[in-house]
Coordinates of C-alpha atoms in Angstrom, one line a residue:
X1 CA -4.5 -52.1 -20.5
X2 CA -6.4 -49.5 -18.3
X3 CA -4.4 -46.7 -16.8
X4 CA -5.7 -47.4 -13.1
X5 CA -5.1 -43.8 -12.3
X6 CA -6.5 -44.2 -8.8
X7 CA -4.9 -46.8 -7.7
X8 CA -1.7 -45.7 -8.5
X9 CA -1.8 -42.2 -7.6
X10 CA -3.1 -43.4 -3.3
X11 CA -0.2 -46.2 -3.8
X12 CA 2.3 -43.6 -4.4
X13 CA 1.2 -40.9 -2.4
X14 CA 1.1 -43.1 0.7
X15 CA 4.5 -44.6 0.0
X16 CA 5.8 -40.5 -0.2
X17 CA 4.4 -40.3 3.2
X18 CA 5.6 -43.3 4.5
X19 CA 9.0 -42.3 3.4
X20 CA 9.0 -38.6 4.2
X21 CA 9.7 -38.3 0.7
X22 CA 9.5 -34.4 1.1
X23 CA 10.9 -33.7 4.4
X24 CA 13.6 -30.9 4.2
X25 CA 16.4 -31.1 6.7
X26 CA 19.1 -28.5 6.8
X27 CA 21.9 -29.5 4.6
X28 CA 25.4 -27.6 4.4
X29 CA 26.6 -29.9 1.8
X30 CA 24.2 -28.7 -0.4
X31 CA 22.8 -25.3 -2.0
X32 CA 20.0 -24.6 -0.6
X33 CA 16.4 -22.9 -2.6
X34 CA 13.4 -21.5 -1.1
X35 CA 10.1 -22.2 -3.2
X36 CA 7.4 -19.6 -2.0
X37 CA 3.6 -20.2 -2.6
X38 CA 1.0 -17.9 -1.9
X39 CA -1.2 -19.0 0.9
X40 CA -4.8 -19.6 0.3
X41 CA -7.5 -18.5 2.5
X42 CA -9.2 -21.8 3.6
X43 CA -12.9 -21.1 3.0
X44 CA -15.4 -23.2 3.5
X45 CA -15.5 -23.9 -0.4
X46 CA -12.3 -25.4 -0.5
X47 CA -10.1 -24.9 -2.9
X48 CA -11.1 -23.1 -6.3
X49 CA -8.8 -23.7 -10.0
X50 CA -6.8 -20.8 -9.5
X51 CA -4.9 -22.6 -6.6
X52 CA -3.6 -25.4 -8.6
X53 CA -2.6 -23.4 -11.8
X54 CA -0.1 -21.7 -9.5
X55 CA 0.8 -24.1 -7.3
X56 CA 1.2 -27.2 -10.0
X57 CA 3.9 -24.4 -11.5
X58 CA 5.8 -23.9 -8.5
X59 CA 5.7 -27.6 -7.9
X60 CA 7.5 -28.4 -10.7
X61 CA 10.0 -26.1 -10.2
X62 CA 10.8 -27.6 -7.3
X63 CA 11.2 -30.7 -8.2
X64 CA 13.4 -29.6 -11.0
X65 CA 15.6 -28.1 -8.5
X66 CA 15.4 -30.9 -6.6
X67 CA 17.0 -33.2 -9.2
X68 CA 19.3 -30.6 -9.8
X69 CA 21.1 -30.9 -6.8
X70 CA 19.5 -28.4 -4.3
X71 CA 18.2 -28.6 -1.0
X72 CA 14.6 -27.6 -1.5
X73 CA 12.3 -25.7 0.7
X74 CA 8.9 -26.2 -0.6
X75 CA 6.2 -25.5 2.3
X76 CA 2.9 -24.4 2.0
X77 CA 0.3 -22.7 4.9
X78 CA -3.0 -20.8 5.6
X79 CA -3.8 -17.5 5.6
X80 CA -6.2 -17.9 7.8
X81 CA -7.4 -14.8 9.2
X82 CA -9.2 -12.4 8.7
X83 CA -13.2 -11.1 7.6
X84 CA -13.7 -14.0 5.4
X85 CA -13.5 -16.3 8.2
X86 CA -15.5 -13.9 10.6
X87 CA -18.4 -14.0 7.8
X88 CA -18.8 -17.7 7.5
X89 CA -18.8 -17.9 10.9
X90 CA -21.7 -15.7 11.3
X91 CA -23.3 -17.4 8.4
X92 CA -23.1 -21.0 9.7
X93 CA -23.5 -20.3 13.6
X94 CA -20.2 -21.6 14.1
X95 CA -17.1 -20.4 16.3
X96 CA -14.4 -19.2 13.7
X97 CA -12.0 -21.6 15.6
X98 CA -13.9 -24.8 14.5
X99 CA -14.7 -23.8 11.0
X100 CA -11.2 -22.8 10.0
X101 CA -9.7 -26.0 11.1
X102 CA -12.5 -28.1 9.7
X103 CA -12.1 -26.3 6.4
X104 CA -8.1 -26.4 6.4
X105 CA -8.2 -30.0 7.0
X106 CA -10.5 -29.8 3.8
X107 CA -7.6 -28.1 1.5
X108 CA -5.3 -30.3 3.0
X109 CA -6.9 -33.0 1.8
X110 CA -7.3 -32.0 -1.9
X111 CA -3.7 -30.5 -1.7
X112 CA -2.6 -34.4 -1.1
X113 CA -4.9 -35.9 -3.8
X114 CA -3.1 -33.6 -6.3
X115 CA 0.3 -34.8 -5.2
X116 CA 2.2 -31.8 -4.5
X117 CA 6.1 -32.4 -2.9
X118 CA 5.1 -30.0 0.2
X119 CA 6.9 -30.4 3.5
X120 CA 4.2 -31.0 5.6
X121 CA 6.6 -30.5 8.9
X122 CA 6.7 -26.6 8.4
X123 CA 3.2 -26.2 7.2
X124 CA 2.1 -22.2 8.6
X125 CA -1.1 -21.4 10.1
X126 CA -1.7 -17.7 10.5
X127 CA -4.5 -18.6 13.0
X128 CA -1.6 -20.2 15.1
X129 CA -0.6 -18.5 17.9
X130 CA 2.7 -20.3 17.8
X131 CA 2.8 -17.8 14.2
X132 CA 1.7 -14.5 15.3
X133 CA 3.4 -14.6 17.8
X134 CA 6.1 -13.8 16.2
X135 CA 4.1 -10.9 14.3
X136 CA 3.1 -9.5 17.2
X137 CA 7.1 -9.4 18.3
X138 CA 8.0 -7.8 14.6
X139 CA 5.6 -4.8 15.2
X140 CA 6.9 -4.7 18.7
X141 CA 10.8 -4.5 17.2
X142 CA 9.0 -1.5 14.9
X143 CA 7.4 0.5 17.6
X144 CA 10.3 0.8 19.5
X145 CA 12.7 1.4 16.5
X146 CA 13.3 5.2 14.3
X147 CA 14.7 4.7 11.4
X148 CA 17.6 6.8 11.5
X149 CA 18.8 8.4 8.0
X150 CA 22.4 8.7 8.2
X151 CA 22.7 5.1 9.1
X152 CA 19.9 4.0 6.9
X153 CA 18.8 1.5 9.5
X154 CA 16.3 1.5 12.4
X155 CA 17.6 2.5 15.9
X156 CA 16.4 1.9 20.0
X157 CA 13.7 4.4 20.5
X158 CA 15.8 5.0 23.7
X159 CA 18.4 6.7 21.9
X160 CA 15.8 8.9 20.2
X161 CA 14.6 9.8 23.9
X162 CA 18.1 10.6 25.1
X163 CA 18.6 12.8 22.1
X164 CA 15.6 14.8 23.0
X165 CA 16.5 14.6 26.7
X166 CA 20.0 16.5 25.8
X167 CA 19.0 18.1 22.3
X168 CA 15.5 18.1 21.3
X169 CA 15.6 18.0 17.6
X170 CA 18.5 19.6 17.0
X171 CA 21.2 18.1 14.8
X172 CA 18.2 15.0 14.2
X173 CA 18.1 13.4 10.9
X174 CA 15.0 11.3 11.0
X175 CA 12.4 10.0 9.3
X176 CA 9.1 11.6 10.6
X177 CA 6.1 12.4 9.3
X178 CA 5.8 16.0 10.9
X179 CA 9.4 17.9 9.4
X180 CA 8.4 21.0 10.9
X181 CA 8.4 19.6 14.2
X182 CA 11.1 21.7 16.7
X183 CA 11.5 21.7 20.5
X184 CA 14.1 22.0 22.7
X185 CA 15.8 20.1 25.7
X186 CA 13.8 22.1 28.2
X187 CA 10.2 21.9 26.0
X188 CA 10.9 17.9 25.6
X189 CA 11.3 17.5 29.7
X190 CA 7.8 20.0 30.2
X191 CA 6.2 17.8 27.7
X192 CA 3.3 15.6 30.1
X193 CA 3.5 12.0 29.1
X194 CA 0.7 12.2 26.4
X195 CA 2.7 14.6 25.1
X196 CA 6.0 13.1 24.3
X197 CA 3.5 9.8 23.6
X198 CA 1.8 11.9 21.0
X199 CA 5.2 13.4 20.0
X200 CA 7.2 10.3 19.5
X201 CA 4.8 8.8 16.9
X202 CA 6.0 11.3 14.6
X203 CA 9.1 8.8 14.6
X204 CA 8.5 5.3 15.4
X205 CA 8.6 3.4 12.5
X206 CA 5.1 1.6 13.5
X207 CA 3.2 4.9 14.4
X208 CA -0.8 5.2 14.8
X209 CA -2.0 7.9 12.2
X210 CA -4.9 9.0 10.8
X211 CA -5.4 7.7 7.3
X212 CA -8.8 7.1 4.7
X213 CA -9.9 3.9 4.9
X214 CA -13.0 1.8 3.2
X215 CA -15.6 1.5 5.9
X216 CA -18.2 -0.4 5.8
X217 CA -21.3 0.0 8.4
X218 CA -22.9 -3.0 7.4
X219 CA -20.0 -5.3 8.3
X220 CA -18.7 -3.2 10.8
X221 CA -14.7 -3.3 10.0
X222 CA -12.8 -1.4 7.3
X223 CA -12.3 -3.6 3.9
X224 CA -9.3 -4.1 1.8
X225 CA -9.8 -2.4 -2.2
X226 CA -10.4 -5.9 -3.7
X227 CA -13.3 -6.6 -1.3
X228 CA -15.1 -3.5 -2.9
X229 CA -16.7 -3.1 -6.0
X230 CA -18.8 -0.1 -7.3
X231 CA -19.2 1.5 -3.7
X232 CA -20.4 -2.1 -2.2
X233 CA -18.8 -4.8 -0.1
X234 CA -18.2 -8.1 -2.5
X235 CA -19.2 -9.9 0.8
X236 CA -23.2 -8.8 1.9
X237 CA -23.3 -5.8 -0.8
X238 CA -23.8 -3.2 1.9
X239 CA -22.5 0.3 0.9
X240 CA -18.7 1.3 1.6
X241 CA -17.5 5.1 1.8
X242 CA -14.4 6.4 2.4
X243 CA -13.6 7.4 5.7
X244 CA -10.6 9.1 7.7
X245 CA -9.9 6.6 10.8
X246 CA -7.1 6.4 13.6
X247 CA -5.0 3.3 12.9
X248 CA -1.8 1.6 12.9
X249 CA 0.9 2.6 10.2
X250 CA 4.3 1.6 9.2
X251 CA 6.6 4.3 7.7
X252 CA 7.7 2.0 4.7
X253 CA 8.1 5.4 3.0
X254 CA 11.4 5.3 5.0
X255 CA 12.8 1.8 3.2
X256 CA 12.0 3.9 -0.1
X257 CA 15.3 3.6 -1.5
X258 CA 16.4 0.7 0.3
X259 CA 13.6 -1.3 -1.6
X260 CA 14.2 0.6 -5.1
X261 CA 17.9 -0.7 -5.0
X262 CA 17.2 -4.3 -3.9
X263 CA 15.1 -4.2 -6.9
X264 CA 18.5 -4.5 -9.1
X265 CA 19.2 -7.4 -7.0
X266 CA 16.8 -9.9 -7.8
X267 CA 15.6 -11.3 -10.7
X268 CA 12.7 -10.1 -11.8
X269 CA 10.9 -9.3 -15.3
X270 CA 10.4 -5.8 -16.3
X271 CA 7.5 -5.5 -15.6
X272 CA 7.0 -7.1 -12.4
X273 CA 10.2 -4.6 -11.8
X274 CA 8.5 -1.4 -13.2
X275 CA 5.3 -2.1 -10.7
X276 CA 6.8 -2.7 -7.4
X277 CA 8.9 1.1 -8.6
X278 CA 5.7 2.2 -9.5
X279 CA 3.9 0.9 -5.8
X280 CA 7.5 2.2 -3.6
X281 CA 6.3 5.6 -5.2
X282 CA 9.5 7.2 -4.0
X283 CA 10.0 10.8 -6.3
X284 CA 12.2 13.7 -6.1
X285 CA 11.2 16.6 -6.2
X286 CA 11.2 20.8 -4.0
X287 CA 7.8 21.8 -2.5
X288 CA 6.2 25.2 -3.9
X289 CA 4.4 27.3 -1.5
X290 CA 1.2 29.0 -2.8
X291 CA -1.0 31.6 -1.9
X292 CA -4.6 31.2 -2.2
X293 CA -6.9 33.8 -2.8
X294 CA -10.9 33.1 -1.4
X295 CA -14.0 35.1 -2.0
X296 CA -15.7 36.1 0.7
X297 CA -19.0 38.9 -0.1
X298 CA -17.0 41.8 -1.0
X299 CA -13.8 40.6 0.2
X300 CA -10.9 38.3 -0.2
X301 CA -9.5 35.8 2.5
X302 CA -5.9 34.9 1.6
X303 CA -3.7 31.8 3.4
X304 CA -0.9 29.8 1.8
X305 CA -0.8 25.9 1.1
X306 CA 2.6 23.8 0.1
X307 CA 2.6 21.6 -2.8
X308 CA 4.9 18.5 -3.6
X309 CA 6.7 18.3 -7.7
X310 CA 9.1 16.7 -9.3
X311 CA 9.7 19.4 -12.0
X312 CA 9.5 22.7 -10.6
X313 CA 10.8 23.8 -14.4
X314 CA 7.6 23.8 -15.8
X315 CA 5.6 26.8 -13.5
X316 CA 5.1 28.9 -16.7
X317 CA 2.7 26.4 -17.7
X318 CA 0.2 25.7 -14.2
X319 CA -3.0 26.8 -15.3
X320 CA -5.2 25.4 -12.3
X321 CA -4.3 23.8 -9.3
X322 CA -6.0 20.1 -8.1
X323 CA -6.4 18.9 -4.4
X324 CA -7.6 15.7 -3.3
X325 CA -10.6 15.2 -1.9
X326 CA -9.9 14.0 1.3
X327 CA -7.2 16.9 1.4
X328 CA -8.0 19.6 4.8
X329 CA -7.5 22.4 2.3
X330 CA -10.9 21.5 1.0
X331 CA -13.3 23.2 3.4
X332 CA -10.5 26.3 3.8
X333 CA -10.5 26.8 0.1
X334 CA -14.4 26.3 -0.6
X335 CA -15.9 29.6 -1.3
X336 CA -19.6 29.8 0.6
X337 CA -21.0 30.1 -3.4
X338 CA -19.3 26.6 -4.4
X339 CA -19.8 24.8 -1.0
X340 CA -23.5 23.0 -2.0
X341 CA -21.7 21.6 -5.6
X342 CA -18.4 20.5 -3.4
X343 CA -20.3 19.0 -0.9
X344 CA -22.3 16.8 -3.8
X345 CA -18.9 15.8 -5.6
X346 CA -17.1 15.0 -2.2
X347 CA -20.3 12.4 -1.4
X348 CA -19.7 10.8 -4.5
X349 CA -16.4 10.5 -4.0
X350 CA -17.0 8.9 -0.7
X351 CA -18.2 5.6 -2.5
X352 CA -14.5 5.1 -4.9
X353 CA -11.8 2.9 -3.4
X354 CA -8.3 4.4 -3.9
X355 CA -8.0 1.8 -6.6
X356 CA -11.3 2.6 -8.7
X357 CA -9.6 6.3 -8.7
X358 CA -6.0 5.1 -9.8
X359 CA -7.4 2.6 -12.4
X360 CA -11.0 4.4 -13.5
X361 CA -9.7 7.3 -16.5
X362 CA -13.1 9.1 -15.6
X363 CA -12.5 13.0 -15.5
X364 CA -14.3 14.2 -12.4
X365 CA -14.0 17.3 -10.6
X366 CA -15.3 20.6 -8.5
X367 CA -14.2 24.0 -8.8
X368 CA -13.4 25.4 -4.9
X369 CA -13.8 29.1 -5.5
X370 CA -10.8 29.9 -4.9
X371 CA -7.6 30.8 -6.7
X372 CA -4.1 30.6 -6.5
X373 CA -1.4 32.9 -6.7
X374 CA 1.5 31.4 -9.3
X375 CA 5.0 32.9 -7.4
X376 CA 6.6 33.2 -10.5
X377 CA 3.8 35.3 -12.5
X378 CA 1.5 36.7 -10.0
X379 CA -1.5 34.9 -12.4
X380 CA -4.6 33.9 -10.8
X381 CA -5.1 30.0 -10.9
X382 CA -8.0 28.2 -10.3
X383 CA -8.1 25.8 -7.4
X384 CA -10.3 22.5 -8.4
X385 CA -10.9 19.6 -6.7
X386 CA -10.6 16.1 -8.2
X387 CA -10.1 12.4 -7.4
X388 CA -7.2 11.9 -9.9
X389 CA -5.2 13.5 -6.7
X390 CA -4.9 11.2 -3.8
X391 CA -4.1 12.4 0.0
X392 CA -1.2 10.2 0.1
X393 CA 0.4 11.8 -2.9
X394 CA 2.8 14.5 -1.8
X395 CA 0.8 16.9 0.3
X396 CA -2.7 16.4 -1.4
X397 CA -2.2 18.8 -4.0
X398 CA -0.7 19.6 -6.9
X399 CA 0.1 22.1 -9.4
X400 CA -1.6 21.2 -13.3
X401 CA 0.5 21.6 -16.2
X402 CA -1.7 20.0 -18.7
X403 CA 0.5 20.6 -21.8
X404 CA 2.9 18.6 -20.2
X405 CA 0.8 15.8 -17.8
X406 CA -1.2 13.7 -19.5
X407 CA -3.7 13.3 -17.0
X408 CA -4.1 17.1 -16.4
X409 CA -4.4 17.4 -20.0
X410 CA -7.4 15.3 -20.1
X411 CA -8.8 17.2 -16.9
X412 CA -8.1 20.6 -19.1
X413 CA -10.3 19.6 -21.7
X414 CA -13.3 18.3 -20.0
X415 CA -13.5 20.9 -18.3
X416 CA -12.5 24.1 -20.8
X417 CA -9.6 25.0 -19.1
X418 CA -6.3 26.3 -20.5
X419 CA -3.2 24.4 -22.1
X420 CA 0.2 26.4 -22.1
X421 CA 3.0 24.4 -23.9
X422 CA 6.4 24.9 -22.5
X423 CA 8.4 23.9 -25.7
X424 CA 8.3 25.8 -28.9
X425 CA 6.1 24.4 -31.5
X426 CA 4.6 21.6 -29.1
X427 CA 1.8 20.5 -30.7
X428 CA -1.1 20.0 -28.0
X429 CA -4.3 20.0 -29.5
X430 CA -4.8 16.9 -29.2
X431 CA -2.6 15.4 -26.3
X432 CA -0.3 16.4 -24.0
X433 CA 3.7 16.7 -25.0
X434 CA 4.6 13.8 -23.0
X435 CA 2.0 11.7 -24.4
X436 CA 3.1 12.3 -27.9
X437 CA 6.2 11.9 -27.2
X438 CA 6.3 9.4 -24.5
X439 CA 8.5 12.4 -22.2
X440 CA 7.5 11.8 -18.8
X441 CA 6.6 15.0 -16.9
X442 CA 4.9 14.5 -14.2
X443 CA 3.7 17.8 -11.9

């Protein structure tokens, strides 16, 4: 007898229709459990195998749940925003509007023929304006929210005005992204409106701030990492660099701890776990002020920079000092006899994604010209500039113990540079401490 697969999958499909087989209602009686698929972007290809290996697993899931008692919320949307639909649009001649809905009725249709128990009556469009609407109110709530760190919650911006209408910044404990930021009741009230505009993005929680980005001139928009490879845009190939742009920002930095503790809430694996620590990024640590020493003919031009680590413990053993490229220490600490090889390395630099730099174990680097003064020996330390060190990271720069730091270890030895051990009889001829000995001790 011949499995009549055809037949019987559009006879029972139809009848799950007919039936609203699916349809989730609310349901007191029962618990209830939220299935959560990752939305595809409805391209004009339709859908490609890595959609159903994930979504045939989560399907199943729910089901299971389903027969298990549960009131099951399995829904599934679009992401359908964004450049890819801009590019196909220019591609075919076609208003975005019209292609997006011809190609979602596309998935939609190969979602069905693969059976999957979606509830069809809360299906998400991101195109929708009945969805972003509701985005557009979030960032709203954030732009007119502080987060305030004694309650460990946002706040009205209004209070936040009245304080400085009273106070200034006295007795504030804020999150902010300028801390040496002072004024008083009387310099708030002189403050012109651009001025206390200008002065309260140092506090909302969606602020606009000046951040590198991935531009690329031949699509004319900044792209995410993944849409760059080798310097290029995926989409066109045109060349990307990195480039410092005014835009919007949230200050998730402030949720930092919030997020690292909800982490022991959920159930995760451990690795999953140990990546969204690693990605929240949220270290402790005492800023080191150094001064910097720059050549200049016959003379010296000194100035001080602030650096960010998490063990100040192990200042015996800087030997250099590194600062990101995109750091504005650069051109301060770049001597006139190094500026022609910084220049060079800071235009190659221009073409790697923050990602290439975090994931690519390359050792790459420039020496400024200039030195630094370690507080606690009076030694002279050579300032470098590589793009191990990200902007974000701290203040942009960081002091290099590469006995102890893998990372600075490896930069040490490309580049000849000395390796103090901290610990008596630390081997580190041929890798740092922590590397040996799995320590972590991160500078």
């Amino acid at each position: 007898m011949d499995y009549k697969f055809q037949e019987i999958e559009k006879k029972w499909q139809k009848q799950w229709v007919d039936d609203q087989t699916y349809k989730v209602t609310e349901d007191k009686s029962r618990p209830k459990y939220y299935v959560l698929n990752m939305f595809p972007y409805p391209s004009g290809a339709g859908l490609h195998v890595g959609h159903p290996l994930g979504y045939i697993a989560s399907d199943i899931y729910a089901r299971y749940k389903r027969l298990k008692g549960f009131n099951v919320l399995n829904p599934m949307g679009y992401d359908a925003y964004g450049l890819p639909a801009e590019q196909y649009a220019i591609k075919t001649g076609q208003h975005p509007a019209i292609t997006t809905e011809q190609n979602i009725a596309h998935y939609r249709e190969q979602l069905d023929k693969i059976g999957f128990s979606f509830d069809w009556d809360r299906e998400v469009r991101t195109c929708d304006p009945k969805y972003y609407h509701w985005t557009q109110w979030a960032f709203e709530k954030m732009f007119n929210s502080y987060y305030d760190n004694r309650l460990k919650k946002a706040q009205p911006i209004e209070q936040l005005i009245a304080h400085f209408e009273q106070q200034g910044t006295e007795g504030l404990d804020v999150a902010q992204t300028d801390d040496t930021l002072h004024f008083t009741a009387d310099e708030w009230k002189a403050m012109d409106e651009k001025q206390k505009s200008d002065t309260m993005m140092n506090y909302r929680i969606a602020y606009k701030g000046e951040t590198m980005v991935n531009w690329c001139a031949g699509l004319g928009t900044v792209l995410a990492n993944d849409e760059v490879v080798e310097g290029v845009s995926v989409r066109g190939g045109f060349p990307v660099v990195q480039k410092k742009m005014s835009q919007w920002c949230l200050r998730v930095s402030a949720y930092a701890q919030r997020l690292l503790d909800g982490l022991d809430t959920i159930q995760w694996s451990d690795s999953i776990t140990e990546t969204q620590k690693n990605w929240i990024g949220r270290s402790e640590g005492t800023e080191v002020v150094f001064t910097s020493v720059t050549p200049e003919g016959d003379k010296e031009r000194k100035s001080e920079f602030t650096i960010f680590t998490t063990r100040a413990d192990t200042m015996f053993g800087v030997t250099f000092m590194v600062l990101a490229p995109e750091s504005e220490l650069v051109p301060e600490l770049t001597s006139a006899d190094q500026k022609a090889e910084v220049d060079k390395y800071l235009d190659y630099v221009k073409s790697r994604t923050e990602l290439d730099r975090m994931s690519d174990r390359r050792v790459t680097g420039v020496f400024s010209g200039s030195y630094a003064i370690n507080p606690f020996t009076g030694d002279r330390i050579p300032i470098w500039i590589s793009e191990y060190v990200l902007a974000g990271y701290g203040t942009g720069a960081i002091m290099a113990v590469p006995a102890h730091d893998s990372r600075d270890y490896a930069f040490a030895k490309h580049f000849n540079l000395p390796i103090i051990p901290l610990i008596e009889g630390a081997d580190v001829s041929e890798e740092s401490f922590d590397a040996k000995e799995g320590i972590v001790m991160n500078s």
